[in-house]
C-alpha cells in the first residue's frame, strides 16, 4: 500500500493503469492462497480510503503488457526501503480520516 499511495496522483489520473498485487509464493500454494486472501481483505478498505477500486488489481498472476510502470524495489513492508512512501501514506490517511497530527 505505501507504493500505491506514493503514486496515487498518477494512478487516479490514469484509471486504465492496473495494479499488480501478489505475494511471495515460495512457501507453497496453500500458504500463498491464505496470504492472498488475508492481504486482499486488508487492502480493500485502504483502497476505498484513497479512492481506488479493487477492479484495478491484477491478483497474483503473470501478465503481458506493452508498457509497465515499476515503483522502486524492496519489500513493500520494509521501512528502510520505503521511508518516504510510508510517511506519504501516513500523511494521506490522517488527512482523509481528519486526524490532526500534534
mmCIF file of C-alpha atoms in Angstrom:
data_model
loop_
_atom_site.group_PDB
_atom_site.id
_atom_site.type_symbol
_atom_site.label_atom_id
_atom_site.label_comp_id
_atom_site.label_asym_id
_atom_site.label_seq_id
_atom_site.Cartn_x
_atom_site.Cartn_y
_atom_site.Cartn_z
ATOM 1 C CA UNK A 1 0.000 0.000 0.000
ATOM 2 C CA UNK A 2 2.818 2.517 0.610
ATOM 3 C CA UNK A 3 3.883 2.290 -3.034
ATOM 4 C CA UNK A 4 0.314 2.763 -4.226
ATOM 5 C CA UNK A 5 -0.204 5.872 -2.097
ATOM 6 C CA UNK A 6 3.144 7.345 -3.110
ATOM 7 C CA UNK A 7 1.984 7.195 -6.750
ATOM 8 C CA UNK A 8 -1.676 7.934 -6.041
ATOM 9 C CA UNK A 9 -1.921 11.098 -8.159
ATOM 10 C CA UNK A 10 -0.631 9.155 -11.164
ATOM 11 C CA UNK A 11 -2.983 6.234 -10.524
ATOM 12 C CA UNK A 12 -6.032 8.478 -10.105
ATOM 13 C CA UNK A 13 -5.154 10.385 -13.282
ATOM 14 C CA UNK A 14 -4.723 7.125 -15.237
ATOM 15 C CA UNK A 15 -7.693 4.856 -14.445
ATOM 16 C CA UNK A 16 -6.653 2.420 -17.185
ATOM 17 C CA UNK A 17 -3.440 1.532 -15.297
ATOM 18 C CA UNK A 18 -3.778 -1.746 -13.421
ATOM 19 C CA UNK A 19 -2.008 -2.581 -10.154
ATOM 20 C CA UNK A 20 -0.193 -5.901 -9.885
ATOM 21 C CA UNK A 21 -0.904 -7.432 -6.483
ATOM 22 C CA UNK A 22 0.627 -10.630 -5.181
ATOM 23 C CA UNK A 23 2.729 -12.250 -2.539
ATOM 24 C CA UNK A 24 5.725 -14.496 -2.203
ATOM 25 C CA UNK A 25 4.831 -17.963 -3.490
ATOM 26 C CA UNK A 26 7.950 -19.745 -2.281
ATOM 27 C CA UNK A 27 6.211 -21.242 0.765
ATOM 28 C CA UNK A 28 3.783 -23.346 -1.213
ATOM 29 C CA UNK A 29 0.414 -22.966 -2.892
ATOM 30 C CA UNK A 30 -1.752 -23.257 0.256
ATOM 31 C CA UNK A 31 0.225 -20.632 2.178
ATOM 32 C CA UNK A 32 0.224 -18.344 -0.862
ATOM 33 C CA UNK A 33 -3.575 -18.590 -1.186
ATOM 34 C CA UNK A 34 -4.085 -17.851 2.524
ATOM 35 C CA UNK A 35 -1.731 -14.869 2.278
ATOM 36 C CA UNK A 36 -3.547 -13.525 -0.764
ATOM 37 C CA UNK A 37 -6.984 -13.832 0.870
ATOM 38 C CA UNK A 38 -5.827 -12.095 4.043
ATOM 39 C CA UNK A 39 -3.999 -9.422 2.083
ATOM 40 C CA UNK A 40 -6.980 -8.692 -0.152
ATOM 41 C CA UNK A 41 -9.259 -8.330 2.873
ATOM 42 C CA UNK A 42 -6.789 -5.916 4.433
ATOM 43 C CA UNK A 43 -6.208 -3.803 1.334
ATOM 44 C CA UNK A 44 -9.887 -3.357 0.377
ATOM 45 C CA UNK A 45 -10.719 -0.604 2.939
ATOM 46 C CA UNK A 46 -7.388 1.108 2.286
ATOM 47 C CA UNK A 47 -8.056 1.265 -1.455
ATOM 48 C CA UNK A 48 -11.514 2.666 -0.741
ATOM 49 C CA UNK A 49 -9.976 5.298 1.531
ATOM 50 C CA UNK A 50 -7.725 6.578 -1.262
ATOM 51 C CA UNK A 51 -10.387 6.341 -3.974
ATOM 52 C CA UNK A 52 -9.200 3.282 -5.892
ATOM 53 C CA UNK A 53 -11.342 0.315 -6.889
ATOM 54 C CA UNK A 54 -10.489 -3.332 -6.319
ATOM 55 C CA UNK A 55 -11.093 -3.694 -10.082
ATOM 56 C CA UNK A 56 -7.684 -2.093 -10.592
ATOM 57 C CA UNK A 57 -5.901 -5.080 -9.053
ATOM 58 C CA UNK A 58 -4.431 -7.922 -11.075
ATOM 59 C CA UNK A 59 -4.076 -10.605 -8.431
ATOM 60 C CA UNK A 60 -1.006 -12.849 -8.372
ATOM 61 C CA UNK A 61 -0.714 -13.956 -11.973
ATOM 62 C CA UNK A 62 1.528 -13.489 -14.958
ATOM 63 C CA UNK A 63 0.602 -10.709 -17.340
ATOM 64 C CA UNK A 64 1.871 -9.292 -20.612
ATOM 65 C CA UNK A 65 1.857 -5.541 -21.192
ATOM 66 C CA UNK A 66 3.139 -3.073 -23.753
ATOM 67 C CA UNK A 67 4.086 -0.639 -21.004
ATOM 68 C CA UNK A 68 4.935 -1.216 -17.341
ATOM 69 C CA UNK A 69 5.454 1.306 -14.533
ATOM 70 C CA UNK A 70 7.581 -0.121 -11.756
ATOM 71 C CA UNK A 71 7.990 1.535 -8.354
ATOM 72 C CA UNK A 72 11.311 1.277 -6.562
ATOM 73 C CA UNK A 73 12.475 -2.140 -5.482
ATOM 74 C CA UNK A 74 12.466 -3.504 -1.941
ATOM 75 C CA UNK A 75 9.945 -5.201 0.296
ATOM 76 C CA UNK A 76 6.736 -3.178 0.410
ATOM 77 C CA UNK A 77 6.535 -3.619 4.185
ATOM 78 C CA UNK A 78 10.170 -2.647 4.813
ATOM 79 C CA UNK A 79 10.503 0.910 6.201
ATOM 80 C CA UNK A 80 14.202 1.067 5.323
ATOM 81 C CA UNK A 81 13.369 0.816 1.620
ATOM 82 C CA UNK A 82 10.104 2.728 1.780
ATOM 83 C CA UNK A 83 10.588 5.575 4.252
ATOM 84 C CA UNK A 84 9.085 8.301 2.047
ATOM 85 C CA UNK A 85 6.291 6.066 0.804
ATOM 86 C CA UNK A 86 5.306 5.185 4.387
ATOM 87 C CA UNK A 87 5.393 8.825 5.508
ATOM 88 C CA UNK A 88 3.332 9.867 2.477
ATOM 89 C CA UNK A 89 0.784 7.126 3.218
ATOM 90 C CA UNK A 90 0.556 8.128 6.889
ATOM 91 C CA UNK A 91 0.013 11.778 5.978
ATOM 92 C CA UNK A 92 -2.671 10.974 3.393
ATOM 93 C CA UNK A 93 -4.565 8.578 5.673
ATOM 94 C CA UNK A 94 -4.509 11.035 8.565
ATOM 95 C CA UNK A 95 -5.823 13.790 6.286
ATOM 96 C CA UNK A 96 -8.580 11.561 4.865
ATOM 97 C CA UNK A 97 -9.596 10.462 8.377
ATOM 98 C CA UNK A 98 -9.495 14.063 9.684
ATOM 99 C CA UNK A 99 -6.850 13.255 12.262
ATOM 100 C CA UNK A 100 -4.673 16.180 13.274
ATOM 101 C CA UNK A 101 -1.022 15.378 13.942
ATOM 102 C CA UNK A 102 0.099 17.185 17.112
#
